[in-house]
Short mmCIF file of C-alpha atoms in Angstrom, two decimals:
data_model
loop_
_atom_site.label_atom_id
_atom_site.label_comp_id
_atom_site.label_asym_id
_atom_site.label_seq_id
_atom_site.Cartn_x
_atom_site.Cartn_y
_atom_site.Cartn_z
CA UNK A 1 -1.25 31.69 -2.61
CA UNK A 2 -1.86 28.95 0.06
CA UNK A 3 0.69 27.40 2.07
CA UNK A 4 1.56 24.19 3.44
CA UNK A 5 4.06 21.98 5.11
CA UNK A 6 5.08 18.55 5.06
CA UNK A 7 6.15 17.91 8.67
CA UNK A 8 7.03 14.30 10.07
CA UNK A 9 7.08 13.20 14.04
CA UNK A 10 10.51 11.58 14.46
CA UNK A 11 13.24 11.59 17.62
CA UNK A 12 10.63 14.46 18.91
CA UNK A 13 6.73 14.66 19.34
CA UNK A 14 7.17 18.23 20.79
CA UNK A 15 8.68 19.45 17.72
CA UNK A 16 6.71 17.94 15.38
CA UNK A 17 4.15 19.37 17.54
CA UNK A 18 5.59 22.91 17.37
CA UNK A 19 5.41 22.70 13.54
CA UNK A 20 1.98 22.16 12.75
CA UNK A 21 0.97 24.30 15.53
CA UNK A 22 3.00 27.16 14.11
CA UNK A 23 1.59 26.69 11.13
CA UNK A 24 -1.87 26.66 12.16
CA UNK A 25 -1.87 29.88 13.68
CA UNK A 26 -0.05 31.96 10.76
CA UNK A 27 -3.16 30.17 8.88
CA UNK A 28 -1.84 27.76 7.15
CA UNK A 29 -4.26 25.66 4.62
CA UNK A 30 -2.78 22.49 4.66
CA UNK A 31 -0.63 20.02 6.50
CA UNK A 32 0.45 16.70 5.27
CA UNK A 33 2.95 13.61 6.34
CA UNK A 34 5.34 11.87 5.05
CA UNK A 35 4.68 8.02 4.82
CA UNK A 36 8.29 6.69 6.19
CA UNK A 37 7.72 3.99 8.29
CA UNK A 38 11.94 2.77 8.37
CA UNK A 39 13.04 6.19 9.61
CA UNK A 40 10.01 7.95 11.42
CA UNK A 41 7.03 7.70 13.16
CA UNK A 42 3.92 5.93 11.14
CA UNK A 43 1.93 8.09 8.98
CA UNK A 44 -1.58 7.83 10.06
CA UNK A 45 -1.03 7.90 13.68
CA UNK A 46 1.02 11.05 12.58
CA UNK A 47 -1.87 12.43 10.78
CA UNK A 48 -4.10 12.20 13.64
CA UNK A 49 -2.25 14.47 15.76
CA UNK A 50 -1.70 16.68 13.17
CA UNK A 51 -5.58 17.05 12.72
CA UNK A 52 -5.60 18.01 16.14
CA UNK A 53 -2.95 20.50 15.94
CA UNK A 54 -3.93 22.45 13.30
CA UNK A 55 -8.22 22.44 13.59
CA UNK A 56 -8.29 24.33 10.04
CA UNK A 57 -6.27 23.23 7.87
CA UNK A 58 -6.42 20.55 5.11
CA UNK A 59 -4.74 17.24 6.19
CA UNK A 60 -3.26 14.89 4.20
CA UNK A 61 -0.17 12.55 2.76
CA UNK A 62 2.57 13.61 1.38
CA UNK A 63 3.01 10.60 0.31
CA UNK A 64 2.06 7.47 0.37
CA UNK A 65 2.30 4.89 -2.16
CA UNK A 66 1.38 1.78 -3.41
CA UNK A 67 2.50 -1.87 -2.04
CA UNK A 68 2.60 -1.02 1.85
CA UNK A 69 -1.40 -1.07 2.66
CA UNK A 70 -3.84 -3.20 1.08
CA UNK A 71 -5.95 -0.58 -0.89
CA UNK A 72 -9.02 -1.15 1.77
CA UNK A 73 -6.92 -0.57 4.56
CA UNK A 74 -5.65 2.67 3.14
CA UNK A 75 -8.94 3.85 2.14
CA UNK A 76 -10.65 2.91 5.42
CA UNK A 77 -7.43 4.96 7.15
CA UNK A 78 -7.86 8.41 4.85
CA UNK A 79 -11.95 8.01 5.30
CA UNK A 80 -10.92 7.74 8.84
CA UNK A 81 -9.04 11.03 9.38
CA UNK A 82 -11.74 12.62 6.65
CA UNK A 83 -14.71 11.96 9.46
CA UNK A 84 -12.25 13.17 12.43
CA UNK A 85 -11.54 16.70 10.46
CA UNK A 86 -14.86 17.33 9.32
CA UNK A 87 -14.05 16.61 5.62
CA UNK A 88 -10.47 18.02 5.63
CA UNK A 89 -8.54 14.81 4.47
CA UNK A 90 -6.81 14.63 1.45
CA UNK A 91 -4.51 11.66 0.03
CA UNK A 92 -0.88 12.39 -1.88
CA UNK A 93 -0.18 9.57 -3.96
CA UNK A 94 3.28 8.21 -6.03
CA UNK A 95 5.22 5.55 -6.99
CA UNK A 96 6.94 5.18 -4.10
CA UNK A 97 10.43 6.61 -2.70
CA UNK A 98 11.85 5.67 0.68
CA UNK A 99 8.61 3.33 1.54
CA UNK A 100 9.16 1.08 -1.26
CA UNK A 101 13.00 1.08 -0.71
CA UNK A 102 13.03 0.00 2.88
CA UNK A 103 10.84 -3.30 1.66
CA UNK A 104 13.02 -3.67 -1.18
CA UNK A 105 11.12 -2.85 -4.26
CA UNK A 106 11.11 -0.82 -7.53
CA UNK A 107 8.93 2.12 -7.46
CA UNK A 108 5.49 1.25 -8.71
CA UNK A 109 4.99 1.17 -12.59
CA UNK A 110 2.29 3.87 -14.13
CA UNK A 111 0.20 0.87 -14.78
CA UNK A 112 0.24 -0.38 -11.28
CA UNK A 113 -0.67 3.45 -9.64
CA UNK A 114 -3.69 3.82 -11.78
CA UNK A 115 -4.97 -0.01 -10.80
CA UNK A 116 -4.38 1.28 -7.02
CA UNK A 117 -6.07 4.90 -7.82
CA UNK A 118 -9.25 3.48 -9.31
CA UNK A 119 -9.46 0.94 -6.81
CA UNK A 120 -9.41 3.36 -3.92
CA UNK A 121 -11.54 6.22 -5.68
CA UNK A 122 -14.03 3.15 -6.19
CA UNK A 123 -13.46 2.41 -2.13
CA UNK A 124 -13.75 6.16 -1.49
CA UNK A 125 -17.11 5.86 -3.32
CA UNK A 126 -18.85 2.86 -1.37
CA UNK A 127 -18.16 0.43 -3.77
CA UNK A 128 -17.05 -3.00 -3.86
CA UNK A 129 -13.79 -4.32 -5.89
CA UNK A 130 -11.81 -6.55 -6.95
CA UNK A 131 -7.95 -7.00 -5.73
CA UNK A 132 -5.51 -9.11 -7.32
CA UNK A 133 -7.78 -11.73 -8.10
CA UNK A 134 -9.95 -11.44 -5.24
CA UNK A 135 -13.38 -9.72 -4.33
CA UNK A 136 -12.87 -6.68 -1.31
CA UNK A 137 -16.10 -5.59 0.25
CA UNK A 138 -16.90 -1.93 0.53
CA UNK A 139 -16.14 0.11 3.11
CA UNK A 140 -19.17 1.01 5.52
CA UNK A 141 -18.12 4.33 6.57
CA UNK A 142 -16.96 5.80 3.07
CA UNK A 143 -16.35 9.33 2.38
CA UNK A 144 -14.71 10.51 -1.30
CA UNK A 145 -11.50 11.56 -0.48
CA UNK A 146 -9.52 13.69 -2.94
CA UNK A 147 -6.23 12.20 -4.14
CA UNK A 148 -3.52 14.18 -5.44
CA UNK A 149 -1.43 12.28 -7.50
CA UNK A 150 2.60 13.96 -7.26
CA UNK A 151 3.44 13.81 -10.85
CA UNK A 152 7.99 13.98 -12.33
CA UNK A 153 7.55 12.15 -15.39
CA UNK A 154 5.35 12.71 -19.00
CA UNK A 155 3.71 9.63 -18.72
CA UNK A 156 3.00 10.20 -14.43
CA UNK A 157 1.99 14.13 -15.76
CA UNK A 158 -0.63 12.17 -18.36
CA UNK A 159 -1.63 10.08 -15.88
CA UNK A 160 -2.66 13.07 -12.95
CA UNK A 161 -4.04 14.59 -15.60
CA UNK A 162 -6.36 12.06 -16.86
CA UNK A 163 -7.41 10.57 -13.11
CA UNK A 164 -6.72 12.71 -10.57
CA UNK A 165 -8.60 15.62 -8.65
CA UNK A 166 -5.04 17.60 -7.82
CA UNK A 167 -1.15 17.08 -8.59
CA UNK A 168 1.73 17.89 -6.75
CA UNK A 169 4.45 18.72 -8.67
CA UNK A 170 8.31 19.28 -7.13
CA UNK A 171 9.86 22.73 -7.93
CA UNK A 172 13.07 24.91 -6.97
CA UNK A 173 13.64 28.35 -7.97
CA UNK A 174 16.14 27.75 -10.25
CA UNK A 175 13.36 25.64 -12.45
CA UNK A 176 10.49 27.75 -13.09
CA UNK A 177 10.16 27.48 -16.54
CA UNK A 178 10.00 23.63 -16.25
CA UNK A 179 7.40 24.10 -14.01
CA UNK A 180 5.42 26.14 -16.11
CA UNK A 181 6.08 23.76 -18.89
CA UNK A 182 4.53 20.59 -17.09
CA UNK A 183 1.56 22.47 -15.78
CA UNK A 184 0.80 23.06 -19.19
CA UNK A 185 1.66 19.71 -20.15
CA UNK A 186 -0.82 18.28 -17.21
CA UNK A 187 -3.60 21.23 -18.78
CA UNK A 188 -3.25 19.56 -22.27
CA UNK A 189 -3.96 15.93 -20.69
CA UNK A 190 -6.93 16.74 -18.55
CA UNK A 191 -8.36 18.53 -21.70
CA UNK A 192 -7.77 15.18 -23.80
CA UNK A 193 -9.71 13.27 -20.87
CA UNK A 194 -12.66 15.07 -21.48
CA UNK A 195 -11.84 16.96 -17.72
CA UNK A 196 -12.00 20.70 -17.27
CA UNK A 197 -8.35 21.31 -17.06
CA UNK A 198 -8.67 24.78 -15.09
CA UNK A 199 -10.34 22.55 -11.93
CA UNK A 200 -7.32 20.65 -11.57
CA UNK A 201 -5.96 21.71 -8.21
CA UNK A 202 -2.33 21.80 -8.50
CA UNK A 203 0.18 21.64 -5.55
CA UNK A 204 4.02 22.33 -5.53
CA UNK A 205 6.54 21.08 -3.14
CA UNK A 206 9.77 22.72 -2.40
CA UNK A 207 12.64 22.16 0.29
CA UNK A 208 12.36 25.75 1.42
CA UNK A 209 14.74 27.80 3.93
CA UNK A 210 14.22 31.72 4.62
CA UNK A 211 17.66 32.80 5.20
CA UNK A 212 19.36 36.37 4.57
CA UNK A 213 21.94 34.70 2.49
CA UNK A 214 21.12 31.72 0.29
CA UNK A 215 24.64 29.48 1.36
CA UNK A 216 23.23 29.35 4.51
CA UNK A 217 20.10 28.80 3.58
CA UNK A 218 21.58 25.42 1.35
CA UNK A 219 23.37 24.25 4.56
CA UNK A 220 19.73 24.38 5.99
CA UNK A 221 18.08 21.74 3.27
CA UNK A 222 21.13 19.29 2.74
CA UNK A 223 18.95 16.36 4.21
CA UNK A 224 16.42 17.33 1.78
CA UNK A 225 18.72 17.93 -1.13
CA UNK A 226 20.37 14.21 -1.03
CA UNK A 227 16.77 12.96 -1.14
CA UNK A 228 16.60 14.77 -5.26
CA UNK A 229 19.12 11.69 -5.98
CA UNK A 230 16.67 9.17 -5.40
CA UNK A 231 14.00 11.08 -8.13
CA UNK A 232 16.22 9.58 -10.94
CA UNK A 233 15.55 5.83 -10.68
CA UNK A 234 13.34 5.12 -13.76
CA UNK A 235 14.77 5.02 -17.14
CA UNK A 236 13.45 8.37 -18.30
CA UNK A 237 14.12 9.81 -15.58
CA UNK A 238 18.10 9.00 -15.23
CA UNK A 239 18.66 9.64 -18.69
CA UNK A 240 18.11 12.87 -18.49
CA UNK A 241 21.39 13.37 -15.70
CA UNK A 242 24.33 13.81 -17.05
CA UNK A 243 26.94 11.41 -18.42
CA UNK A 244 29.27 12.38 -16.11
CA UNK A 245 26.72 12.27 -13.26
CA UNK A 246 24.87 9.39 -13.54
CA UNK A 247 26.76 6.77 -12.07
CA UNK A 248 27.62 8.83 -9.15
CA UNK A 249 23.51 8.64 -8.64
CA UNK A 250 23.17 5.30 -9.22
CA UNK A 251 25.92 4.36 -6.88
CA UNK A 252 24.47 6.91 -4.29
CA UNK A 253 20.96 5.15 -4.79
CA UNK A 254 22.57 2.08 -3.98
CA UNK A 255 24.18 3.28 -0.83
CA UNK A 256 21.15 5.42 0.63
CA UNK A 257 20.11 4.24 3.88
CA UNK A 258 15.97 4.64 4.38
CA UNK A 259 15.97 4.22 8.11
CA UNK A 260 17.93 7.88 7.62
CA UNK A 261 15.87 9.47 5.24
CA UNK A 262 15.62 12.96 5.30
CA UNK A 263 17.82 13.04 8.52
CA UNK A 264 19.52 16.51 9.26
CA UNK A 265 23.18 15.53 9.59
CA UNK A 266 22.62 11.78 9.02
CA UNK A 267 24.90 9.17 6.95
CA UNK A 268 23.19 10.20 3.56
CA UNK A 269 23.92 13.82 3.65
CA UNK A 270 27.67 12.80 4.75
CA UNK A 271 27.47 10.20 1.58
CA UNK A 272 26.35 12.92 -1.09
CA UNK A 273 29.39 15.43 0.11
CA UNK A 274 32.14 12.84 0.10
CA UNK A 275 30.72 11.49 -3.35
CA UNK A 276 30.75 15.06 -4.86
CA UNK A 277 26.71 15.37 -5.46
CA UNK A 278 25.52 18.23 -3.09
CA UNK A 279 27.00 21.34 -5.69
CA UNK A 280 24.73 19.36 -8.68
CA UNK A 281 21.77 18.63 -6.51
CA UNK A 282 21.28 21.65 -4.33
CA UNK A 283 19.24 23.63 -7.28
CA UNK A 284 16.48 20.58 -8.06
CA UNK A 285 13.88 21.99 -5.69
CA UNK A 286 15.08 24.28 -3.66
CA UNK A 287 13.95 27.76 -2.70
CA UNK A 288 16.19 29.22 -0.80
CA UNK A 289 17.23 32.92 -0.02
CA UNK A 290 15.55 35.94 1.89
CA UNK A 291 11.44 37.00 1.88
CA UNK A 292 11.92 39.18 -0.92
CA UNK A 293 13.59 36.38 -3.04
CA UNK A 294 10.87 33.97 -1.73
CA UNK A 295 7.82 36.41 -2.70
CA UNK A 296 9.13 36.69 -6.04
CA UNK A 297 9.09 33.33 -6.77
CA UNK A 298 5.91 32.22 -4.79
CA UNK A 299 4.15 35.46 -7.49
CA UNK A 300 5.42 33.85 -10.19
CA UNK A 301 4.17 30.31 -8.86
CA UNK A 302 0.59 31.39 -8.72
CA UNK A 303 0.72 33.23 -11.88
CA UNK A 304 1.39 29.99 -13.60
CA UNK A 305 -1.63 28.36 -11.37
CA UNK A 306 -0.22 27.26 -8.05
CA UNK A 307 -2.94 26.84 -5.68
CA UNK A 308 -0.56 25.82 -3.04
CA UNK A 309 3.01 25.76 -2.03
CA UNK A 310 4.51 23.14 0.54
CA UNK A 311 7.08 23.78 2.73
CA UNK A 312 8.98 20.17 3.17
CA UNK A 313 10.26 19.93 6.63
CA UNK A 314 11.42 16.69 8.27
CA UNK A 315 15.03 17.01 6.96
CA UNK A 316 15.02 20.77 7.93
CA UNK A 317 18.03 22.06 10.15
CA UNK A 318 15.87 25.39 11.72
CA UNK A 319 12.21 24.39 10.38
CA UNK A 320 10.42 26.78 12.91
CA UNK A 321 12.79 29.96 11.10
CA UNK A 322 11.04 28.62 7.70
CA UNK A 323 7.32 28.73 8.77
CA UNK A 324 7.91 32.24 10.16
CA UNK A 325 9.61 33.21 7.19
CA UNK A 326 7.36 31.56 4.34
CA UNK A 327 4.44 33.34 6.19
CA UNK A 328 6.21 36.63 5.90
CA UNK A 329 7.63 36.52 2.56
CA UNK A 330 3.52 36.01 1.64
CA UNK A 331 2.35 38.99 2.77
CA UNK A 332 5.11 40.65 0.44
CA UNK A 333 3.12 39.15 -2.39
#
């Protein structure tokens, strides 16, 4: 099993620092950043460092999104980083969370990520094409960049299947079966697009903590655990809340404030306790409890055909603790 975090420079370069350096030198295979640009420091810049940091490791974005870089200037800035690290760059793709929120916009349809993903694998290739309307020249200095396309919904699980080298899929301990269930599901749709479904590199992200006892271990990840609110704003994917529930989401999602996302402490945690949401949202993606709980489920993970698993950090109350621990907990693999 690989590992991996997703680590984000905000009130402190040292720390961010710390992190990636950390996790360079328990080996680490890959380090990506969040693309944030209300509430932290911007995303390539970040990347940069992070290349320098960790001399190894894979570097990429976990994730960007459509509608905040014209596709040539994205391209140009991953083919960028891929010449600095030797060929180490990768680019995490979706619809768009926080960045699309803090310019006031929907998340991107499925039609509108595979226009941007062809465009940029056909930028990533040295080729010219056309943008809403209008011709874009090729990039001089292309390099083919991977994308990973991260993947909640059946149609978004069709889509990574059918167009993407990798996926990144969200998972918590207490949803391993579903996990299962959409790798197979994202199997069966690389098979129907003629692709050999076993060399689809598959990536999951969790808001882990390493703790002795798992209630500490929540109080660790609440920053990251009011964030599984806003992964139930399409159709599909609220009506699958319950009755009960869903309005308290949708009036969260209204409220959330993107210039504190993923904050440790910050107005959205204190939003999802008074509003009643942590107890319902602390088991969507969350692994969280001691090494040998951890091990277990990280076996289990790459039985199913985890390459990878991601540590996310920025909203982290004792991230350092994590790397140590996740490290640990996989040599009792």
């Amino acid at each position: 099993m690989k590992l991996g975090i997703c680590s984000m420079w905000g009130t402190s370069l040292d720390l961010f620092r710390s992190e990636v350096r950390l996790a360079a030198e328990l080996d680490y295979d890959l380090v990506t950043v969040g693309d944030s640009p209300a509430g932290w420091h911007e995303m390539v810049t970040s990347m940069t460092l992070a290349a320098l940091e960790a001399p190894k490791a894979r570097i990429g974005s976990l994730v960007t999104s459509p509608f905040m870089r014209h596709p040539l200037v994205a391209a140009s800035a991953f083919a960028t980083i891929d010449k600095l690290t030797g060929g180490r760059a990768v680019m995490g793709f979706a619809t768009g969370g926080s960045t699309v929120l803090a310019v006031g916009r929907a998340p991107a349809t499925q039609k509108e990520v595979r226009a941007e993903l062809v465009a940029l694998r056909q930028l990533f290739a040295g080729e010219e094409i056309e943008w809403e309307g209008r011709p874009v020249k090729s990039l001089r200095f292309a390099r083919k960049v991977p994308i990973y396309y991260s993947a909640f919904g059946p149609k978004a699980i069709a889509l990574a299947g059918e167009l993407a080298d990798g996926a990144i899929l969200f998972a918590g301990d207490q949803s391993l079966d579903a996990l299962e269930q959409r790798i197979a599901e994202l199997r069966v749709a690389a098979a129907r697009a003629g692709r050999d479904a076993d060399a689809l590199d598959i990536w999951v992200t969790s808001y882990i903590s390493v703790r002795e006892h798992r209630q500490q271990a929540i109080d660790d990840l609440k920053a990251f655990i009011a964030v599984n609110a806003m992964a139930f704003r399409t159709p599909e994917t609220l009506a699958m809340l319950p009755h009960n529930v869903r309005p308290l989401v949708q009036a969260f999602q209204a409220r959330y404030d993107p210039s504190e996302h993923v904050v440790v402490g910050g107005r959205n945690v204190r939003l999802m306790d008074e509003m009643g949401l942590t107890e319902f949202l602390q088991d969507f993606d969350t692994i969280a409890g001691p090494e040998d709980h951890v091990a277990g489920v990280m076996a289990r993970m790459e039985a199913m055909g985890v390459s990878t698993l991601i540590a996310a950090l920025p909203g982290h109350a004792d991230p350092l603790t994590t790397i140590r621990g996740l490290a640990a907990a996989r040599k009792r693999m």
